[in-house]
Amino acid sequence: MAEHVPLNEGHKRRLLSKARHVDQLLSEIEAILDAAQSRSIFPKFRLDVTPAQARLICNHVARLREHLGRALRAAGVHPEGPSLGALHSIRVTLAFIRVAAQEMAPRYLRGYGQLPEWASSHLQGLASELEGLLENLDRSLAEEAGADLRLRLERLSETADVQRLRLLEEIISRHQLAELRPRLTSLVERLESPRYEIALFGRVNSGKSSLLNRLLGTTVLPVGVIPITAVPTRLVWGALPRLTVTFADRRVEQHALEELSEFVSEERNPANRKAIARIIAELPSERLQNGLVFVDTPGLGSLAAAGAAETLAYLPHCDLGVLLVSAVSPVNDEDLTTLRALYEAGIPAMVLLTKADLLSPDELHCAVSYTVGQIRSALPIEPHVYAVSALGSHAALLDKWVEQEIAPLYARHLDLLADSLRRKVDLLGEATAAALEIRLHSAVSGPERDRLIAMEARLRQAAGQLDEVQSAALRAADQIRRLPTPALGAAAEAWASAPSPRDRRECSPLTAEAVWRVAAASAAEIRQSVTTLARELAASLNAAAQALNRGEAPAESELLAALGPMPPFDLGAVPLPVKRPWLRRPRRLVVSRLRRKLARAIGPQLEQAFTAYSRLIGNWVRESLAELRRRFHALAEPYRAQLAVLVERQTVSPEQREALRTDLERLRRSASAGGPPWGAAGEG
C-alpha cells in the first residue's frame, strides 16, 4: 500500500478556495428560495418552485455540503472557523440601513424639483419612523448582548411589579411584540437604578471636593487651591472603583480612579480642551449603595468661566441642588445667582456653610442667621441653611445633615418613583393585552381600513414634525448670539425711562433686568415651539388610541416631562460707574448716548454671555428633543404595529389563537389590585 503523503499548503489553499466557492453557490440557491418566499416589497424572484421541488433542493444542498465536508477532512483539509460575528455584522448593516433611511428625508430630494406640500412631512415622518425602528432594534441587540432582559429581571428583588414585568417579558417574547420591548427595557432600567442626584454647587474653593471626600469616605476627588473640576463628575455606587470617561465624539474610556484629576482639574484640562462630555466615578461607598448619586460641579466663579458654563448646562438634570458657602466668607452675588438659577429651574435647594470648624458656636449661629437673611431679602424662597465641616469634631454635623435631611428626601423620592413605576407597568400591561386582542380579531376592510391607514399617516406626519421643529429651534438658538445689539438697546431704553436722580451712578439692576428680558423672550419662543410640538405629538397618540378603541392613551404630561427646565441666562455682575446724560430731550439722543456708554462698559461681557447662552439653549434643544423622540416612538410603535396587523390582514392559526387567549387570561389575572384590567373578557 502506497504511503499516505499529506497535501502541501498550496494544494490545501486551492481546495479550500474551490470548496468555499461551492459552498457560496449553494448558499445562493438557499437565498433564492428564501427570497422567493419572502414578504419583500421589491421581490427579485417569482415563486414558481413547488413545495416538493423546494424540499428536494434543500435535501440535496444538505447532502452536497455533508459530502464535501467529509471529503475535505479525509484529505486533511479543515475549513477555518468564521472570523466575523453575526451580531456585529447585523448591527453594522443596520447602520447602513439607517443612513439610507435618513436620505429619504425631504432635504435630500431638493435637487429633483419642488416637493408637493403633503410629501414633505410624509417623507420626513417616514425617515423618522424608520430611524426610530432601527434605533430601537439596535439598542435592543446591544442590551441583549450585554445582559439578557429575563436574567436582569431574575436578579431584581421580588416585588409585585417585578413579578408582573416577568410575566410581560415572557408574553412579549413569546408573541414577538418587538414594538413593546423598548418600554419594557426602560422599566427594567428604572428598577435597576432608582437614582436620586444631589448636585453640589459653589464658588471656586468652597470645599465641595473635600466635603464629598469626607461624605463618601474616599480621597479620590482632587483638592487644591486652583480652580478644580472642569466638568461635572457623577459619583455612583460600584462594586469596584473605576472611572468612565465619555468624550464629545462618543468615545468611551475606562480609567483608574486615581487618574480623575487628569480630566476634571482646570490645570490639566483647561476649559475642557479634552472635550469630555460625561464623567462617572464608581465607588464602593455605603452612602451610594442605595441609589444616591452625588455630582461635583465646576465652580461658578470668574476663575473657572468654562466650568461655569458646564455647570449651568448640567443644572436642570439634578433632583436636589446643594450650594456650598464658606462660613468665613459671606454669601455674595454669585451664590445668589446659583440659588436663583435653581429656583427658576424648579429644583429644590439647600445651603451648607462649610468650614464650620473655623468659627465658635456663637459666631456660627450668627453666620447662619446672616445667610438666611441675605437669601430672604434677595429671593422669594425660604432658605434651608446648615453648618457643616469635613474636619475634626465638627464632622459629625455632616453625618447629621445626611441623616436628618437627605435620607427623608430620598425615601420620599423612592415612594414617588414606585408610584410612577406602577402606573407605567399598568400602561405596558394594557398595551400588551391590546396587542394580543388585536391579533385575535379579524382584519378590517372598506372605510374602516381607510380610516386606520389615515391614522397611520397622521402618526407618520407627527414624527416628521420632530425633525422640522428641531431644525427651526436650533436655528433660533444660534440667533441668540446676535442678541447683544438689541439687548444694549433695551438696556439703554430702560435706563433712559427710569425716574431716577440725574446723578445716579449705579444702573446695574436696570441693565441686568432689560438684558434678561431680551434673553428670556428668545428662550420662551423656542420653548413654546417645542412645547407645542410635544402637545401635538400627544394629540396624535391619543387619536391613534381612540381609533384602535384603546381605553388607555399616553398622558400629555408624559411627553412634556421630556423637555425639562431650560438653562438660566447668566449675565454675571454688571457694575456700571457711568452717569446718565442730564438731557431729557430729545429722547433719541439720550438713548443713543446711553447705548454707547453701555457698549463700552459691558459690550464684551454681553457677547460672551449670549454666546454661552446660545450654546446652552442649543444643547437643551438637542437633549430635550432626543428624549421627546425616544418617548414618542416608544409610545407610538405599539399603535403602528397594531394598525399594521389590522390593515395587512395577518391570519392566526388555531394554535396561535389558543396561545393568545391563554396569555390574555393570565394578563387579566395579573392586573394590579384596584387598577384597570389588562384586556377585556370575551372571545376574539
Coordinates of C-alpha atoms in Angstrom, one line a residue, residues 123-649:
L123 CA -41.3 61.7 3.8
Q124 CA -39.7 63.4 6.9
G125 CA -42.0 61.2 9.1
L126 CA -41.1 58.1 7.1
A127 CA -37.4 58.8 7.6
S128 CA -38.0 59.4 11.3
E129 CA -40.2 56.3 11.8
L130 CA -37.6 54.1 10.1
E131 CA -34.8 55.6 12.1
G132 CA -36.7 55.1 15.3
L133 CA -37.4 51.4 14.5
L134 CA -33.8 50.8 13.6
E135 CA -32.5 52.6 16.7
N136 CA -34.9 50.5 18.9
L137 CA -33.7 47.3 17.3
D138 CA -30.0 48.3 17.6
R139 CA -30.4 49.3 21.2
S140 CA -32.2 46.0 22.0
L141 CA -29.5 44.0 20.3
A142 CA -26.8 45.9 22.3
E143 CA -28.7 45.3 25.5
E144 CA -29.4 41.7 24.9
A145 CA -25.7 41.2 24.0
G146 CA -24.7 42.6 27.4
A147 CA -27.3 41.0 29.6
D148 CA -30.5 39.2 28.8
L149 CA -33.6 41.0 29.9
R150 CA -35.0 37.9 31.5
L151 CA -31.9 37.4 33.5
R152 CA -31.9 41.0 34.6
L153 CA -35.4 40.6 35.9
E154 CA -34.5 37.4 37.7
R155 CA -31.8 39.4 39.6
L156 CA -34.2 42.0 40.9
S157 CA -35.8 41.8 44.3
E158 CA -39.1 40.0 44.5
T159 CA -41.9 42.6 44.3
A160 CA -45.4 42.7 42.8
D161 CA -44.1 45.0 40.0
V162 CA -41.2 42.7 39.2
Q163 CA -43.5 39.7 39.0
R164 CA -45.8 41.4 36.6
L165 CA -42.8 42.6 34.5
R166 CA -41.6 39.0 34.3
L167 CA -45.0 37.9 33.0
L168 CA -45.0 40.7 30.5
E169 CA -41.5 39.9 29.3
E170 CA -42.5 36.3 28.8
I171 CA -45.6 37.2 26.8
I172 CA -43.9 39.9 24.8
S173 CA -41.1 37.5 23.8
R174 CA -43.5 34.6 23.0
H175 CA -45.7 36.6 20.7
Q176 CA -42.7 38.7 19.3
L177 CA -44.2 42.0 20.3
A178 CA -41.0 43.8 19.4
E179 CA -42.7 47.2 19.5
L180 CA -43.2 46.9 23.2
R181 CA -39.7 45.8 24.1
P182 CA -38.2 49.3 24.4
R183 CA -40.8 50.3 27.0
L184 CA -40.2 47.0 28.9
T185 CA -36.4 47.7 28.9
S186 CA -36.9 51.2 30.1
L187 CA -38.9 50.0 33.1
V188 CA -36.3 47.4 34.0
E189 CA -33.6 50.1 33.9
R190 CA -35.6 52.2 36.3
L191 CA -35.9 49.3 38.7
E192 CA -32.2 48.6 38.4
S193 CA -31.1 52.1 39.2
P194 CA -33.6 54.2 41.2
R195 CA -31.2 57.2 41.3
Y196 CA -31.5 60.5 43.2
E197 CA -29.0 63.0 42.0
I198 CA -27.7 65.6 44.5
A199 CA -25.5 68.2 42.8
L200 CA -23.1 70.3 44.8
F201 CA -22.7 73.9 43.6
G202 CA -20.5 76.7 44.9
R203 CA -17.7 79.2 44.3
V204 CA -14.2 78.0 43.5
N205 CA -12.5 76.5 46.6
S206 CA -15.8 76.5 48.5
G207 CA -14.9 73.0 49.8
K208 CA -17.1 70.8 47.5
S209 CA -14.5 68.2 46.8
S210 CA -13.3 68.0 50.5
L211 CA -16.8 67.6 51.7
L212 CA -17.6 64.9 49.2
N213 CA -14.4 63.0 50.1
R214 CA -15.4 63.0 53.8
L215 CA -19.0 62.2 53.0
L216 CA -18.1 59.1 50.9
G217 CA -15.1 58.0 52.9
T218 CA -12.7 58.5 50.0
T219 CA -9.8 60.7 48.8
V220 CA -10.5 60.3 45.1
L221 CA -11.7 63.8 44.4
P222 CA -8.8 66.3 43.8
V223 CA -8.5 69.1 46.3
G224 CA -6.4 72.2 45.6
V225 CA -6.0 76.0 45.6
I226 CA -6.5 76.4 41.9
P227 CA -9.9 76.1 40.1
I228 CA -10.9 72.4 40.1
T229 CA -13.4 70.3 38.3
A230 CA -13.7 71.5 34.7
V231 CA -16.7 69.2 34.0
P232 CA -19.4 67.7 36.4
T233 CA -18.3 64.4 37.9
R234 CA -21.0 61.9 38.9
L235 CA -20.2 59.7 41.9
V236 CA -22.2 56.5 41.8
W237 CA -22.0 53.1 43.5
G238 CA -19.9 50.4 42.0
A239 CA -18.6 47.1 43.4
L240 CA -15.1 48.0 42.0
P241 CA -13.7 51.5 41.9
R242 CA -13.3 52.8 38.3
L243 CA -13.7 55.8 36.1
T244 CA -15.7 56.0 32.9
V245 CA -15.0 59.0 30.7
T246 CA -17.2 59.8 27.7
F247 CA -16.0 62.3 25.1
A248 CA -17.9 64.6 22.8
D249 CA -17.2 62.2 19.9
R250 CA -19.0 59.4 21.8
R251 CA -15.7 57.7 22.6
V252 CA -15.7 55.9 25.9
E253 CA -12.6 55.1 28.0
Q254 CA -12.1 53.3 31.3
H255 CA -9.5 54.6 33.7
A256 CA -8.4 54.1 37.3
L257 CA -10.0 56.4 39.8
E258 CA -6.6 57.8 40.7
E259 CA -6.5 59.4 37.2
L260 CA -9.6 61.6 37.9
S261 CA -7.6 64.8 38.2
E262 CA -6.3 64.3 34.6
F263 CA -9.8 65.0 33.4
V264 CA -11.6 67.2 35.9
S265 CA -8.9 69.7 37.1
E266 CA -8.7 73.1 35.4
E267 CA -4.9 72.7 35.5
R268 CA -4.8 69.5 33.4
N269 CA -7.9 70.0 31.4
P270 CA -8.2 73.8 31.0
A271 CA -11.6 75.0 29.6
N272 CA -12.3 71.3 29.0
R273 CA -10.0 71.1 26.0
K274 CA -10.2 67.3 26.1
A275 CA -13.8 67.7 25.1
I276 CA -15.2 65.5 27.8
A277 CA -19.0 65.1 27.8
R278 CA -19.5 62.9 30.9
I279 CA -17.5 61.5 33.8
I280 CA -18.8 58.8 36.1
A281 CA -16.7 57.7 39.1
E282 CA -17.8 54.4 40.6
L283 CA -17.1 53.9 44.3
P284 CA -17.9 51.1 46.7
S285 CA -19.2 53.6 49.2
E286 CA -22.0 52.7 51.6
R287 CA -23.6 56.2 51.0
L288 CA -24.1 55.4 47.4
Q289 CA -25.3 51.8 47.6
N290 CA -29.0 52.5 47.7
G291 CA -29.1 54.7 44.6
L292 CA -27.9 58.1 45.8
V293 CA -25.7 59.9 43.3
F294 CA -23.6 62.9 44.2
V295 CA -22.4 65.3 41.5
D296 CA -19.3 67.5 41.9
T297 CA -19.8 70.5 39.6
P298 CA -17.4 73.1 38.3
G299 CA -17.1 76.3 40.3
L300 CA -19.2 79.3 39.3
G301 CA -16.6 82.0 39.9
S302 CA -14.9 84.0 37.3
L303 CA -11.7 82.0 37.6
A304 CA -13.5 79.0 36.1
A305 CA -15.6 80.5 33.4
A306 CA -15.6 77.5 31.1
G307 CA -16.5 75.2 34.0
A308 CA -19.3 77.6 35.0
A309 CA -20.9 77.1 31.5
E310 CA -20.7 73.3 32.1
T311 CA -22.4 73.7 35.4
L312 CA -25.3 75.8 34.0
A313 CA -25.8 73.2 31.3
Y314 CA -26.0 70.4 33.8
L315 CA -28.2 72.3 36.4
P316 CA -31.6 71.1 35.1
H317 CA -30.7 67.5 35.4
C318 CA -30.3 67.2 39.2
D319 CA -33.0 66.3 41.8
L320 CA -31.6 68.5 44.6
G321 CA -29.2 71.4 44.5
V322 CA -26.8 72.0 47.4
L323 CA -25.0 75.3 47.5
L324 CA -21.8 75.4 49.5
V325 CA -20.7 78.7 51.0
S326 CA -17.7 79.1 53.3
A327 CA -18.7 80.1 56.8
V328 CA -15.9 82.6 56.9
S329 CA -17.0 84.2 53.6
P330 CA -20.5 85.8 53.5
V331 CA -22.9 84.9 50.7
N332 CA -22.4 87.0 47.6
D333 CA -24.0 87.7 44.2
E334 CA -22.5 84.5 42.7
D335 CA -24.1 82.4 45.4
L336 CA -27.5 84.2 45.0
T337 CA -27.3 83.7 41.2
T338 CA -26.9 80.0 41.7
L339 CA -29.8 79.8 44.1
R340 CA -31.9 81.9 41.6
A341 CA -31.0 79.5 38.8
L342 CA -32.1 76.5 40.9
Y343 CA -35.3 78.3 41.8
E344 CA -36.1 79.2 38.2
A345 CA -35.4 75.6 37.1
G346 CA -37.8 74.3 39.7
I347 CA -35.2 72.4 41.7
P348 CA -35.2 72.3 45.5
A349 CA -32.1 73.8 47.1
M350 CA -30.2 73.8 50.4
V351 CA -27.3 75.8 51.6
L352 CA -24.3 74.4 53.5
L353 CA -22.0 76.7 55.4
T354 CA -18.7 74.8 55.1
K355 CA -15.6 75.1 57.3
A356 CA -17.8 75.4 60.4
D357 CA -14.8 74.3 62.5
L358 CA -13.2 77.7 62.0
L359 CA -15.9 79.5 64.0
S360 CA -17.1 79.4 67.6
P361 CA -20.7 78.3 68.3
D362 CA -21.9 81.9 68.7
E363 CA -20.1 83.0 65.5
L364 CA -21.6 80.0 63.6
H365 CA -25.1 80.9 64.8
C366 CA -24.6 84.5 63.6
A367 CA -23.3 83.3 60.2
V368 CA -26.3 81.0 59.7
S369 CA -28.7 83.8 60.6
Y370 CA -27.0 86.3 58.4
T371 CA -27.0 83.9 55.4
V372 CA -30.7 83.2 55.9
G373 CA -31.5 87.0 56.0
Q374 CA -29.4 87.7 52.9
I375 CA -31.2 85.0 50.9
R376 CA -34.7 86.0 52.1
S377 CA -34.0 89.6 51.0
A378 CA -32.9 88.7 47.5
L379 CA -35.1 85.7 46.6
P380 CA -38.7 84.6 47.1
I381 CA -37.7 81.4 48.8
E382 CA -37.5 80.1 52.4
P383 CA -33.8 79.1 52.7
H384 CA -32.6 75.9 54.4
V385 CA -29.2 76.6 55.8
Y386 CA -27.0 74.1 57.7
A387 CA -23.5 74.4 59.1
V388 CA -21.1 71.5 58.3
S389 CA -17.4 70.7 58.3
A390 CA -15.2 67.9 57.0
L391 CA -12.7 68.3 59.8
G392 CA -12.4 67.4 63.5
S393 CA -15.3 67.0 65.8
H394 CA -17.5 69.2 63.6
A395 CA -17.5 66.3 61.0
A396 CA -20.5 64.9 62.9
L397 CA -22.6 67.8 61.6
L398 CA -22.2 66.4 58.1
D399 CA -23.5 63.0 59.1
K400 CA -26.4 64.6 61.0
W401 CA -27.3 66.6 57.9
V402 CA -27.4 63.4 55.7
E403 CA -29.5 61.5 58.3
Q404 CA -32.0 64.2 59.1
E405 CA -32.3 66.0 55.7
I406 CA -31.2 63.8 52.8
A407 CA -32.5 60.4 54.0
P408 CA -36.1 61.6 54.3
L409 CA -36.0 63.3 50.9
Y410 CA -34.5 60.1 49.3
A411 CA -37.2 57.9 50.9
R412 CA -39.9 60.3 49.5
H413 CA -38.3 60.1 46.1
L414 CA -38.4 56.3 46.2
D415 CA -42.1 56.4 47.1
L416 CA -42.8 58.7 44.1
L417 CA -40.7 56.6 41.8
A418 CA -42.6 53.4 42.9
D419 CA -45.9 55.1 42.2
S420 CA -44.8 56.2 38.8
L421 CA -43.3 52.8 38.0
R422 CA -46.6 51.1 39.0
R423 CA -48.5 53.3 36.6
K424 CA -46.1 52.6 33.8
V425 CA -46.3 48.9 34.4
D426 CA -50.1 49.1 34.2
L427 CA -49.9 51.0 30.9
L428 CA -47.5 48.4 29.5
G429 CA -49.8 45.6 30.6
E430 CA -52.8 47.3 28.9
A431 CA -50.7 47.8 25.7
T432 CA -49.7 44.1 25.7
A433 CA -53.3 43.0 26.2
A434 CA -54.5 45.3 23.4
A435 CA -51.8 43.9 21.1
L436 CA -52.9 40.3 21.8
E437 CA -56.6 41.2 21.4
I438 CA -56.0 42.8 18.0
R439 CA -54.2 39.7 16.8
L440 CA -57.3 37.7 17.8
H441 CA -59.7 39.9 15.8
S442 CA -60.4 39.6 12.1
A443 CA -58.8 42.2 9.9
V444 CA -60.9 45.2 8.9
S445 CA -61.9 46.2 5.4
G446 CA -63.6 49.1 3.5
P447 CA -64.0 52.5 5.1
E448 CA -62.7 51.2 8.5
R449 CA -59.4 50.2 6.8
D450 CA -59.1 53.6 5.1
R451 CA -59.6 55.3 8.5
L452 CA -56.8 53.2 10.0
I453 CA -54.5 53.9 7.1
A454 CA -55.2 57.7 7.6
M455 CA -54.3 57.3 11.3
E456 CA -51.1 55.6 10.4
A457 CA -50.3 58.6 8.1
R458 CA -51.1 61.0 11.0
L459 CA -48.5 59.3 13.2
R460 CA -46.0 59.5 10.4
Q461 CA -46.6 63.2 9.9
A462 CA -46.3 63.8 13.6
A463 CA -42.9 62.0 13.6
G464 CA -41.8 64.3 10.7
Q465 CA -42.6 67.4 12.8
L466 CA -39.9 66.3 15.3
D467 CA -37.1 67.0 12.8
E468 CA -38.7 70.1 11.4
V469 CA -39.1 71.7 14.8
Q470 CA -35.6 70.7 15.9
S471 CA -34.1 72.4 12.8
A472 CA -36.1 75.6 13.4
A473 CA -35.3 75.6 17.2
L474 CA -31.6 75.1 16.6
R475 CA -31.6 78.0 14.1
A476 CA -33.3 80.1 16.7
A477 CA -30.8 79.1 19.4
D478 CA -28.0 80.1 17.1
Q479 CA -29.6 83.5 16.6
I480 CA -29.2 84.2 20.3
R481 CA -25.6 85.0 19.6
R482 CA -26.8 88.1 17.8
L483 CA -28.8 89.5 20.7
P484 CA -26.1 91.7 22.3
T485 CA -27.1 94.6 20.0
P486 CA -30.9 94.6 20.8
A487 CA -30.0 93.9 24.5
L488 CA -27.9 97.1 24.6
G489 CA -30.8 99.0 23.0
A490 CA -33.3 97.6 25.6
A491 CA -31.0 98.4 28.5
A492 CA -30.5 102.0 27.2
E493 CA -34.3 102.5 26.8
A494 CA -34.8 101.2 30.3
W495 CA -32.2 103.4 31.8
A496 CA -33.4 106.5 29.9
S497 CA -37.0 105.8 31.1
A498 CA -36.1 105.3 34.8
P499 CA -37.3 108.0 37.1
S500 CA -34.0 108.1 39.0
P501 CA -31.9 111.1 40.1
R502 CA -29.9 112.7 37.4
D503 CA -26.6 111.9 39.0
R504 CA -27.2 108.3 40.0
R505 CA -24.1 106.2 39.0
E506 CA -25.4 102.7 39.5
C507 CA -27.7 101.2 36.9
S508 CA -26.9 97.5 37.3
P509 CA -30.4 96.3 38.2
L510 CA -32.0 98.2 35.3
T511 CA -29.4 96.9 32.8
A512 CA -29.5 93.3 34.1
E513 CA -33.3 93.2 34.0
A514 CA -33.5 94.6 30.5
V515 CA -30.9 92.2 29.1
W516 CA -32.5 89.3 30.9
R517 CA -35.9 90.1 29.3
V518 CA -34.3 90.0 25.8
A519 CA -32.7 86.6 26.5
A520 CA -35.8 85.3 28.2
A521 CA -38.0 86.3 25.2
S522 CA -35.9 84.3 22.7
A523 CA -35.7 81.3 25.0
A524 CA -39.5 81.4 25.6
E525 CA -40.2 81.4 21.9
I526 CA -38.0 78.3 21.5
R527 CA -39.6 76.5 24.4
Q528 CA -43.1 77.4 23.1
S529 CA -42.4 75.8 19.8
V530 CA -41.0 72.6 21.4
T531 CA -43.9 72.5 23.9
T532 CA -46.5 72.9 21.1
L533 CA -44.8 70.0 19.3
A534 CA -45.0 67.8 22.4
R535 CA -48.7 68.6 22.7
E536 CA -49.3 67.8 19.0
L537 CA -47.4 64.5 19.4
A538 CA -49.6 63.7 22.4
A539 CA -52.7 64.5 20.4
S540 CA -51.7 62.2 17.6
L541 CA -51.1 59.4 20.1
N542 CA -54.5 59.9 21.7
A543 CA -56.2 59.9 18.3
A544 CA -54.5 56.6 17.5
A545 CA -55.6 55.1 20.8
Q546 CA -59.2 56.1 20.1
A547 CA -59.0 54.7 16.5
L548 CA -57.9 51.4 18.0
N549 CA -60.6 51.5 20.7
R550 CA -57.9 51.5 23.3
G551 CA -59.0 52.5 26.8
E552 CA -55.6 53.9 27.8
A553 CA -53.8 56.7 26.0
P554 CA -50.5 58.3 26.9
A555 CA -50.9 61.4 29.0
E556 CA -49.7 64.7 27.6
S557 CA -47.6 65.1 30.7
E558 CA -45.6 62.0 29.7
L559 CA -44.2 63.9 26.7
L560 CA -44.0 67.3 28.3
A561 CA -41.8 65.8 31.0
A562 CA -39.2 65.0 28.4
L563 CA -38.4 68.7 28.0
G564 CA -37.3 69.6 31.5
P565 CA -36.4 73.2 32.6
M566 CA -34.4 75.4 30.3
P567 CA -30.9 76.5 31.4
P568 CA -30.9 80.0 33.0
F569 CA -29.3 83.0 31.4
D570 CA -26.2 84.2 33.4
L571 CA -25.1 87.7 32.7
G572 CA -22.9 88.0 35.8
A573 CA -22.2 91.1 37.8
V574 CA -22.9 94.4 35.9
P575 CA -21.0 97.3 37.6
L576 CA -21.6 100.4 35.6
P577 CA -19.9 103.5 37.1
V578 CA -21.3 105.9 34.4
K579 CA -23.6 108.9 34.7
R580 CA -26.9 109.1 32.8
P581 CA -26.9 112.1 30.5
W582 CA -28.7 115.1 32.0
L583 CA -30.6 115.7 28.8
R584 CA -34.2 114.6 28.8
R585 CA -35.0 115.7 25.2
P586 CA -34.7 114.7 22.6
R587 CA -35.1 111.1 23.9
R588 CA -33.4 109.6 20.8
L589 CA -30.2 111.4 21.6
V590 CA -30.3 110.3 25.3
V591 CA -30.8 106.7 24.3
S592 CA -28.0 106.8 21.7
R593 CA -25.5 108.2 24.3
L594 CA -26.5 105.6 26.9
R595 CA -26.2 102.9 24.3
R596 CA -22.6 103.9 23.5
K597 CA -21.7 104.1 27.2
L598 CA -23.2 100.6 27.8
A599 CA -21.4 99.2 24.8
R600 CA -18.0 100.4 26.1
A601 CA -18.8 99.2 29.6
I602 CA -20.4 95.8 29.1
G603 CA -20.2 95.1 25.3
P604 CA -17.7 92.2 25.6
Q605 CA -19.5 90.8 28.6
L606 CA -22.8 90.7 26.7
E607 CA -21.1 89.0 23.7
Q608 CA -19.7 86.3 26.0
A609 CA -22.9 85.8 27.9
F610 CA -25.1 85.5 24.8
T611 CA -22.7 83.2 23.1
A612 CA -22.6 80.9 26.1
Y613 CA -26.4 81.0 26.4
S614 CA -26.8 80.2 22.7
R615 CA -24.7 77.0 23.2
L616 CA -26.7 76.1 26.4
I617 CA -30.1 76.5 24.6
G618 CA -28.8 74.5 21.6
N619 CA -27.8 71.7 23.9
W620 CA -31.2 71.9 25.6
V621 CA -32.9 71.6 22.3
R622 CA -30.9 68.6 21.2
E623 CA -31.2 66.8 24.5
S624 CA -34.9 67.5 25.0
L625 CA -35.9 66.6 21.5
A626 CA -33.8 63.4 21.6
E627 CA -35.7 62.4 24.8
L628 CA -39.0 63.5 23.2
R629 CA -38.3 61.5 20.1
R630 CA -37.4 58.4 22.2
R631 CA -40.6 58.7 24.2
F632 CA -42.8 59.3 21.2
H633 CA -41.5 56.4 19.2
A634 CA -41.7 54.1 22.2
L635 CA -45.4 55.1 22.7
A636 CA -46.3 55.2 19.0
E637 CA -44.7 51.9 17.9
P638 CA -47.3 49.7 19.6
Y639 CA -50.0 51.7 17.8
R640 CA -48.2 51.4 14.4
A641 CA -47.8 47.6 14.9
Q642 CA -51.5 47.1 15.8
L643 CA -52.5 49.3 12.8
A644 CA -50.3 47.1 10.6
V645 CA -51.9 43.9 11.9
L646 CA -55.4 45.2 11.2
V647 CA -54.6 46.6 7.8
E648 CA -52.4 43.8 6.5
R649 CA -54.9 41.0 7.2

